[in-house]
Amino acid sequence: MDHQQDKSGVIQLVSAMVLSGTIGIFVTEAHQEAFNVVFFRCLFGAICLTAFCLIKGYLKLSYFTKKTTLLIALGGVCIVFNWVFLFKSYGLTSITMGTVLYHTQPFYVVLLGIPLFKERVSPSKILWICLAFVGMVFVTNLQSGDLKGAYVEGVLYSLAAAFLYGIATIVAKRLKGIPPHLIALCQITLGMALLYPFTTLQAVPLAGNHWFWLAGLGLIHTCIMYILMYSAFQKLDTAKIAVLSFIYPAVAMFIDFILYGTRLTPFQGLGVTLIFLSSIAVNRNWNFAFVGQKKAAVP
């Protein structure tokens, strides 16, 4: 039974990560401002998740206290603006660049845990994080003297998106006992209200294939993907989740190359490797052999 659950969880998470890897295409092909894209993602996603939560019986007021409501709201602010910044980065850099830099998010979770929860970080984790940021410099080619302002802006947007997602992750860990699908529904519903003042909905044509891409972001990447992902999270251990999560950027980079011809230099490829390796290492608590670690007491 456990083996079957594990197998089912792997299939669900792989499917979710493959879907995640196609987000950049939908955002790019919608040809809309980032605020408009996220607004419609929230709208179509809310419609689908409302139906799902109704069927599952998740729509209960008993889940909400003053504390949980505030945490859900905080997480919602971070989630929707994380999407806005990430989607902005696609247009200013590339899907590949935005996605790779977005995957510095695990390091922000670790770093934020130090001042917020007084968590102790091992010397090995500090070294892995430093190695990842060296990789970030390689990937972004920041050592180049001919960087354009728009490119640097895109890099900063993707890093800001990763930082906000790190905060949202910390908030989500403190929301115990509430169905994650209901949390997501509340957050994207709040997102529509937050984003509306920044949108230019009057500029969105009433007819056109952009509606296919916008509706897809809501149905596929917010409803179906989240259902698969959260179901998998309940069945798999953290280490397996951390490794399988790298299917997302791998698919995104492959599709960006096939459809838009985005290529990385060998130097940037080394940077990608450093970021991904460091992220897995931080999630799996890998230690450097030359760094002294405290040995567990033997009873």
mmCIF file of C-alpha atoms in Angstrom:
data_model
loop_
_atom_site.group_PDB
_atom_site.id
_atom_site.type_symbol
_atom_site.label_atom_id
_atom_site.label_comp_id
_atom_site.label_asym_id
_atom_site.label_seq_id
_atom_site.Cartn_x
_atom_site.Cartn_y
_atom_site.Cartn_z
ATOM 1 C CA MET A 1 0.000 0.000 0.000
ATOM 2 C CA ASP A 2 2.822 2.366 0.903
ATOM 3 C CA HIS A 3 4.616 1.460 -2.326
ATOM 4 C CA GLN A 4 1.455 2.168 -4.318
ATOM 5 C CA GLN A 5 1.017 5.513 -2.584
ATOM 6 C CA ASP A 6 4.623 6.424 -3.274
ATOM 7 C CA LYS A 7 4.262 5.443 -6.942
ATOM 8 C CA SER A 8 1.036 7.419 -7.234
ATOM 9 C CA GLY A 9 2.665 10.432 -5.570
ATOM 10 C CA VAL A 10 5.626 10.318 -7.964
ATOM 11 C CA ILE A 11 3.326 10.205 -11.004
ATOM 12 C CA GLN A 12 1.260 13.111 -9.665
ATOM 13 C CA LEU A 13 4.273 15.271 -8.836
ATOM 14 C CA VAL A 14 6.024 14.552 -12.144
ATOM 15 C CA SER A 15 2.811 15.513 -13.953
ATOM 16 C CA ALA A 16 2.505 18.706 -11.905
ATOM 17 C CA MET A 17 6.122 19.685 -12.570
ATOM 18 C CA VAL A 18 5.785 19.057 -16.316
ATOM 19 C CA LEU A 19 2.724 21.314 -16.327
ATOM 20 C CA SER A 20 4.678 23.923 -14.352
ATOM 21 C CA GLY A 21 7.341 23.883 -17.022
ATOM 22 C CA THR A 22 4.809 25.052 -19.627
ATOM 23 C CA ILE A 23 3.705 28.168 -17.692
ATOM 24 C CA GLY A 24 6.153 30.385 -19.577
ATOM 25 C CA ILE A 25 4.602 29.487 -22.936
ATOM 26 C CA PHE A 26 1.107 30.406 -21.761
ATOM 27 C CA VAL A 27 2.329 33.699 -20.302
ATOM 28 C CA THR A 28 4.315 34.589 -23.424
ATOM 29 C CA GLU A 29 1.629 33.606 -25.939
ATOM 30 C CA ALA A 30 -1.102 35.509 -24.064
ATOM 31 C CA HIS A 31 0.640 38.761 -25.121
ATOM 32 C CA GLN A 32 -0.732 40.672 -22.131
ATOM 33 C CA GLU A 33 0.718 42.782 -19.352
ATOM 34 C CA ALA A 34 1.835 40.744 -16.325
ATOM 35 C CA PHE A 35 -0.835 42.247 -14.052
ATOM 36 C CA ASN A 36 -3.562 41.307 -16.559
ATOM 37 C CA VAL A 37 -2.178 37.784 -16.940
ATOM 38 C CA VAL A 38 -2.113 37.155 -13.187
ATOM 39 C CA PHE A 39 -5.575 38.707 -12.726
ATOM 40 C CA PHE A 40 -7.110 36.297 -15.242
ATOM 41 C CA ARG A 41 -5.088 33.413 -13.862
ATOM 42 C CA CYS A 42 -6.651 34.149 -10.479
ATOM 43 C CA LEU A 43 -10.126 34.564 -11.998
ATOM 44 C CA PHE A 44 -10.204 31.322 -13.987
ATOM 45 C CA GLY A 45 -8.345 29.480 -11.244
ATOM 46 C CA ALA A 46 -10.842 30.646 -8.606
ATOM 47 C CA ILE A 47 -13.773 29.401 -10.682
ATOM 48 C CA CYS A 48 -12.228 25.942 -11.051
ATOM 49 C CA LEU A 49 -10.991 25.657 -7.459
ATOM 50 C CA THR A 50 -14.367 26.784 -6.094
ATOM 51 C CA ALA A 51 -16.013 23.877 -7.916
ATOM 52 C CA PHE A 52 -13.357 21.471 -6.600
ATOM 53 C CA CYS A 53 -13.675 22.708 -2.998
ATOM 54 C CA LEU A 54 -17.470 22.475 -3.183
ATOM 55 C CA ILE A 55 -17.293 18.868 -4.380
ATOM 56 C CA LYS A 56 -14.782 17.991 -1.630
ATOM 57 C CA GLY A 57 -16.731 19.829 1.081
ATOM 58 C CA TYR A 58 -13.825 22.131 1.952
ATOM 59 C CA LEU A 59 -15.823 25.361 2.091
ATOM 60 C CA LYS A 60 -16.232 25.574 5.884
ATOM 61 C CA LEU A 61 -15.943 28.670 8.065
ATOM 62 C CA SER A 62 -14.576 26.530 10.895
ATOM 63 C CA TYR A 63 -11.185 26.511 9.170
ATOM 64 C CA PHE A 64 -10.817 30.244 9.662
ATOM 65 C CA THR A 65 -9.632 31.965 12.813
ATOM 66 C CA LYS A 66 -8.201 35.459 13.124
ATOM 67 C CA LYS A 67 -4.666 34.054 12.976
ATOM 68 C CA THR A 68 -5.217 31.726 10.007
ATOM 69 C CA THR A 69 -7.085 34.419 8.073
ATOM 70 C CA LEU A 70 -4.198 36.870 8.517
ATOM 71 C CA LEU A 71 -1.646 34.230 7.511
ATOM 72 C CA ILE A 72 -3.660 33.253 4.435
ATOM 73 C CA ALA A 73 -3.920 36.924 3.454
ATOM 74 C CA LEU A 74 -0.171 37.464 3.898
ATOM 75 C CA GLY A 75 0.584 34.369 1.857
ATOM 76 C CA GLY A 76 -1.878 35.534 -0.799
ATOM 77 C CA VAL A 77 -0.154 38.899 -1.187
ATOM 78 C CA CYS A 78 3.196 37.137 -1.624
ATOM 79 C CA ILE A 79 1.870 34.513 -4.041
ATOM 80 C CA VAL A 80 0.104 36.849 -6.477
ATOM 81 C CA PHE A 81 2.890 39.431 -6.603
ATOM 82 C CA ASN A 82 5.433 36.624 -6.925
ATOM 83 C CA TRP A 83 3.581 35.610 -10.097
ATOM 84 C CA VAL A 84 3.549 39.196 -11.361
ATOM 85 C CA PHE A 85 7.300 39.611 -10.864
ATOM 86 C CA LEU A 86 8.106 36.209 -12.376
ATOM 87 C CA PHE A 87 5.990 36.890 -15.471
ATOM 88 C CA LYS A 88 7.570 40.321 -15.866
ATOM 89 C CA SER A 89 10.994 38.707 -15.783
ATOM 90 C CA TYR A 90 10.096 36.425 -18.712
ATOM 91 C CA GLY A 91 9.620 39.391 -21.026
ATOM 92 C CA LEU A 92 12.740 41.229 -19.892
ATOM 93 C CA THR A 93 15.131 38.250 -19.837
ATOM 94 C CA SER A 94 13.780 34.879 -21.012
ATOM 95 C CA ILE A 95 11.673 32.006 -19.702
ATOM 96 C CA THR A 96 14.883 30.079 -18.998
ATOM 97 C CA MET A 97 16.565 32.899 -17.093
ATOM 98 C CA GLY A 98 13.473 33.786 -15.082
ATOM 99 C CA THR A 99 12.836 30.140 -14.165
ATOM 100 C CA VAL A 100 16.421 29.347 -13.156
ATOM 101 C CA LEU A 101 16.734 32.429 -10.931
ATOM 102 C CA TYR A 102 13.295 31.706 -9.478
ATOM 103 C CA HIS A 103 14.746 28.466 -8.154
ATOM 104 C CA THR A 104 16.917 30.300 -5.671
ATOM 105 C CA GLN A 105 13.775 30.290 -3.502
ATOM 106 C CA PRO A 106 14.881 27.440 -1.142
ATOM 107 C CA PHE A 107 17.836 29.552 -0.050
ATOM 108 C CA TYR A 108 15.594 32.438 0.970
ATOM 109 C CA VAL A 109 13.515 30.055 3.080
ATOM 110 C CA VAL A 110 16.679 29.002 4.922
ATOM 111 C CA LEU A 111 17.968 32.574 5.299
ATOM 112 C CA LEU A 112 14.600 33.941 6.459
ATOM 113 C CA GLY A 113 14.375 31.188 9.073
ATOM 114 C CA ILE A 114 17.445 32.602 10.854
ATOM 115 C CA PRO A 115 15.955 35.962 12.007
ATOM 116 C CA LEU A 116 12.308 34.846 12.088
ATOM 117 C CA PHE A 117 12.580 31.542 13.963
ATOM 118 C CA LYS A 118 16.144 31.687 15.348
ATOM 119 C CA GLU A 119 16.952 28.584 13.319
ATOM 120 C CA ARG A 120 20.561 27.394 13.307
ATOM 121 C CA VAL A 121 22.098 26.899 9.878
ATOM 122 C CA SER A 122 24.928 24.410 9.490
ATOM 123 C CA PRO A 123 28.251 25.509 7.939
ATOM 124 C CA SER A 124 27.565 23.174 5.020
ATOM 125 C CA LYS A 125 24.260 24.883 4.222
ATOM 126 C CA ILE A 126 25.945 28.274 4.301
ATOM 127 C CA LEU A 127 28.561 26.991 1.840
ATOM 128 C CA TRP A 128 25.888 25.524 -0.459
ATOM 129 C CA ILE A 129 23.996 28.831 -0.434
ATOM 130 C CA CYS A 130 27.183 30.738 -1.257
ATOM 131 C CA LEU A 131 27.881 28.286 -4.080
ATOM 132 C CA ALA A 132 24.355 28.828 -5.423
ATOM 133 C CA PHE A 133 24.816 32.578 -5.515
ATOM 134 C CA VAL A 134 28.109 32.114 -7.358
ATOM 135 C CA GLY A 135 26.062 30.083 -9.834
ATOM 136 C CA MET A 136 23.559 32.943 -10.026
ATOM 137 C CA VAL A 137 26.339 35.329 -11.068
ATOM 138 C CA PHE A 138 27.404 32.849 -13.770
ATOM 139 C CA VAL A 139 23.843 32.371 -15.055
ATOM 140 C CA THR A 140 22.971 36.056 -15.235
ATOM 141 C CA ASN A 141 26.372 36.959 -16.705
ATOM 142 C CA LEU A 142 26.512 39.859 -14.255
ATOM 143 C CA GLN A 143 30.257 40.085 -14.693
ATOM 144 C CA SER A 144 29.658 41.331 -18.259
ATOM 145 C CA GLY A 145 30.141 45.054 -18.838
ATOM 146 C CA ASP A 146 27.450 45.383 -21.531
ATOM 147 C CA LEU A 147 24.329 44.552 -19.540
ATOM 148 C CA LYS A 148 21.163 46.393 -20.542
ATOM 149 C CA GLY A 149 18.965 48.088 -17.973
ATOM 150 C CA ALA A 150 15.894 46.031 -18.963
ATOM 151 C CA TYR A 151 17.841 42.792 -18.544
ATOM 152 C CA VAL A 152 19.040 43.730 -15.056
ATOM 153 C CA GLU A 153 15.467 44.743 -14.203
ATOM 154 C CA GLY A 154 14.263 41.314 -15.321
ATOM 155 C CA VAL A 155 16.885 39.604 -13.176
ATOM 156 C CA LEU A 156 15.772 41.628 -10.149
ATOM 157 C CA TYR A 157 12.117 40.788 -10.846
ATOM 158 C CA SER A 158 12.835 37.044 -10.881
ATOM 159 C CA LEU A 159 14.863 37.273 -7.649
ATOM 160 C CA ALA A 160 12.068 39.323 -6.030
ATOM 161 C CA ALA A 161 9.592 36.630 -7.125
ATOM 162 C CA ALA A 162 11.775 33.948 -5.506
ATOM 163 C CA PHE A 163 12.012 35.984 -2.294
ATOM 164 C CA LEU A 164 8.228 36.428 -2.104
ATOM 165 C CA TYR A 165 7.709 32.734 -2.746
ATOM 166 C CA GLY A 166 10.112 32.008 0.095
ATOM 167 C CA ILE A 167 7.936 34.084 2.442
ATOM 168 C CA ALA A 168 4.803 32.344 1.152
ATOM 169 C CA THR A 169 6.436 28.962 1.836
ATOM 170 C CA ILE A 170 7.194 29.915 5.437
ATOM 171 C CA VAL A 171 3.629 31.165 5.907
ATOM 172 C CA ALA A 172 2.178 27.968 4.401
ATOM 173 C CA LYS A 173 4.115 25.842 6.903
ATOM 174 C CA ARG A 174 2.257 27.592 9.717
ATOM 175 C CA LEU A 175 -1.169 26.829 8.251
ATOM 176 C CA LYS A 176 -1.829 23.367 9.622
ATOM 177 C CA GLY A 177 -5.124 21.510 9.317
ATOM 178 C CA ILE A 178 -6.517 23.593 6.443
ATOM 179 C CA PRO A 179 -6.914 21.980 3.000
ATOM 180 C CA PRO A 180 -4.237 23.564 0.782
ATOM 181 C CA HIS A 181 -6.731 23.812 -2.085
ATOM 182 C CA LEU A 182 -8.929 26.037 0.100
ATOM 183 C CA ILE A 183 -5.918 28.166 1.030
ATOM 184 C CA ALA A 184 -5.057 28.562 -2.660
ATOM 185 C CA LEU A 185 -8.668 29.492 -3.459
ATOM 186 C CA CYS A 186 -8.731 32.189 -0.766
ATOM 187 C CA GLN A 187 -5.383 33.584 -1.863
ATOM 188 C CA ILE A 188 -6.197 33.896 -5.566
ATOM 189 C CA THR A 189 -9.614 35.371 -4.740
ATOM 190 C CA LEU A 190 -7.833 37.994 -2.648
ATOM 191 C CA GLY A 191 -5.379 38.341 -5.523
ATOM 192 C CA MET A 192 -8.069 39.565 -7.904
ATOM 193 C CA ALA A 193 -8.946 42.415 -5.531
ATOM 194 C CA LEU A 194 -5.277 43.279 -4.991
ATOM 195 C CA LEU A 195 -4.389 43.264 -8.670
ATOM 196 C CA TYR A 196 -7.436 44.985 -10.133
ATOM 197 C CA PRO A 197 -6.152 48.576 -9.562
ATOM 198 C CA PHE A 198 -2.967 47.697 -11.488
ATOM 199 C CA THR A 199 -4.665 46.020 -14.465
ATOM 200 C CA THR A 200 -5.544 47.467 -17.852
ATOM 201 C CA LEU A 201 -8.470 45.173 -18.547
ATOM 202 C CA GLN A 202 -9.971 47.614 -21.037
ATOM 203 C CA ALA A 203 -6.960 46.955 -23.260
ATOM 204 C CA VAL A 204 -7.664 43.192 -23.437
ATOM 205 C CA PRO A 205 -9.453 42.391 -26.759
ATOM 206 C CA LEU A 206 -12.821 40.660 -26.416
ATOM 207 C CA ALA A 207 -11.931 38.218 -29.178
ATOM 208 C CA GLY A 208 -8.715 36.360 -29.803
ATOM 209 C CA ASN A 209 -6.758 33.237 -28.914
ATOM 210 C CA HIS A 210 -5.240 34.990 -25.876
ATOM 211 C CA TRP A 211 -8.267 33.721 -23.939
ATOM 212 C CA PHE A 212 -7.109 30.139 -24.519
ATOM 213 C CA TRP A 213 -3.750 30.910 -22.882
ATOM 214 C CA LEU A 214 -5.264 32.941 -20.027
ATOM 215 C CA ALA A 215 -7.933 30.323 -19.270
ATOM 216 C CA GLY A 216 -5.250 27.628 -19.462
ATOM 217 C CA LEU A 217 -3.228 29.351 -16.751
ATOM 218 C CA GLY A 218 -6.274 29.226 -14.492
ATOM 219 C CA LEU A 219 -7.576 25.742 -15.310
ATOM 220 C CA ILE A 220 -4.325 23.871 -15.979
ATOM 221 C CA HIS A 221 -1.661 25.703 -13.969
ATOM 222 C CA THR A 222 -3.722 26.834 -10.987
ATOM 223 C CA CYS A 223 -6.415 24.195 -10.562
ATOM 224 C CA ILE A 224 -5.242 20.894 -12.048
ATOM 225 C CA MET A 225 -1.558 21.474 -11.261
ATOM 226 C CA TYR A 226 -2.241 22.451 -7.638
ATOM 227 C CA ILE A 227 -4.546 19.459 -7.101
ATOM 228 C CA LEU A 228 -1.851 17.098 -8.420
ATOM 229 C CA MET A 229 0.927 18.835 -6.500
ATOM 230 C CA TYR A 230 -0.784 18.978 -3.118
ATOM 231 C CA SER A 231 -1.964 15.390 -3.424
ATOM 232 C CA ALA A 232 1.623 14.311 -4.163
ATOM 233 C CA PHE A 233 2.995 16.313 -1.209
ATOM 234 C CA GLN A 234 0.850 14.215 1.137
ATOM 235 C CA LYS A 235 2.375 10.969 -0.177
ATOM 236 C CA LEU A 236 6.059 11.749 -0.691
ATOM 237 C CA ASP A 237 8.931 12.596 1.626
ATOM 238 C CA THR A 238 10.666 15.981 1.453
ATOM 239 C CA ALA A 239 13.827 14.650 -0.197
ATOM 240 C CA LYS A 240 11.916 13.086 -3.093
ATOM 241 C CA ILE A 241 9.818 16.236 -3.539
ATOM 242 C CA ALA A 242 12.993 18.355 -3.659
ATOM 243 C CA VAL A 243 14.552 16.236 -6.400
ATOM 244 C CA LEU A 244 11.419 15.853 -8.540
ATOM 245 C CA SER A 245 10.752 19.604 -8.341
ATOM 246 C CA PHE A 246 13.673 20.163 -10.721
ATOM 247 C CA ILE A 247 11.626 18.657 -13.521
ATOM 248 C CA TYR A 248 9.878 22.065 -13.668
ATOM 249 C CA PRO A 249 12.915 24.172 -14.675
ATOM 250 C CA ALA A 250 14.267 21.382 -16.896
ATOM 251 C CA VAL A 251 11.021 21.287 -18.905
ATOM 252 C CA ALA A 252 10.830 25.098 -19.002
ATOM 253 C CA MET A 253 14.395 25.378 -20.328
ATOM 254 C CA PHE A 254 13.839 22.645 -22.922
ATOM 255 C CA ILE A 255 10.629 24.218 -24.225
ATOM 256 C CA ASP A 256 12.188 27.691 -24.255
ATOM 257 C CA PHE A 257 15.005 26.307 -26.411
ATOM 258 C CA ILE A 258 12.693 24.415 -28.784
ATOM 259 C CA LEU A 259 10.107 27.184 -29.264
ATOM 260 C CA TYR A 260 12.067 30.395 -28.778
ATOM 261 C CA GLY A 261 15.653 29.336 -29.456
ATOM 262 C CA THR A 262 16.992 30.418 -26.068
ATOM 263 C CA ARG A 263 20.516 29.071 -25.595
ATOM 264 C CA LEU A 264 22.805 29.136 -22.588
ATOM 265 C CA THR A 265 26.553 29.573 -22.841
ATOM 266 C CA PRO A 266 28.740 26.863 -21.228
ATOM 267 C CA PHE A 267 29.489 29.379 -18.458
ATOM 268 C CA GLN A 268 25.764 29.894 -17.817
ATOM 269 C CA GLY A 269 25.221 26.122 -17.936
ATOM 270 C CA LEU A 270 27.767 25.757 -15.144
ATOM 271 C CA GLY A 271 25.824 28.347 -13.154
ATOM 272 C CA VAL A 272 22.560 26.433 -13.651
ATOM 273 C CA THR A 273 24.270 23.259 -12.426
ATOM 274 C CA LEU A 274 25.584 25.025 -9.308
ATOM 275 C CA ILE A 275 22.144 26.450 -8.446
ATOM 276 C CA PHE A 276 20.290 23.174 -8.937
ATOM 277 C CA LEU A 277 22.916 21.062 -7.156
ATOM 278 C CA SER A 278 23.006 23.479 -4.214
ATOM 279 C CA SER A 279 19.227 23.532 -3.973
ATOM 280 C CA ILE A 280 19.043 19.731 -3.797
ATOM 281 C CA ALA A 281 21.879 19.735 -1.252
ATOM 282 C CA VAL A 282 20.125 22.259 1.003
ATOM 283 C CA ASN A 283 16.849 20.329 0.827
ATOM 284 C CA ARG A 284 18.529 16.988 1.503
ATOM 285 C CA ASN A 285 20.974 18.313 4.119
ATOM 286 C CA TRP A 286 24.074 17.178 2.278
ATOM 287 C CA ASN A 287 27.298 18.004 4.111
ATOM 288 C CA PHE A 288 30.704 18.929 2.763
ATOM 289 C CA ALA A 289 33.231 16.275 3.774
ATOM 290 C CA PHE A 290 35.758 18.880 4.904
ATOM 291 C CA VAL A 291 33.283 20.726 7.153
ATOM 292 C CA GLY A 292 33.174 19.446 10.697
ATOM 293 C CA GLN A 293 29.766 18.141 11.742
ATOM 294 C CA LYS A 294 28.549 17.243 15.170
ATOM 295 C CA LYS A 295 28.237 13.508 15.577
ATOM 296 C CA ALA A 296 25.094 12.057 17.053
ATOM 297 C CA ALA A 297 25.558 10.460 20.464
ATOM 298 C CA VAL A 298 25.521 6.678 20.364
ATOM 299 C CA PRO A 299 23.348 5.187 23.100
#
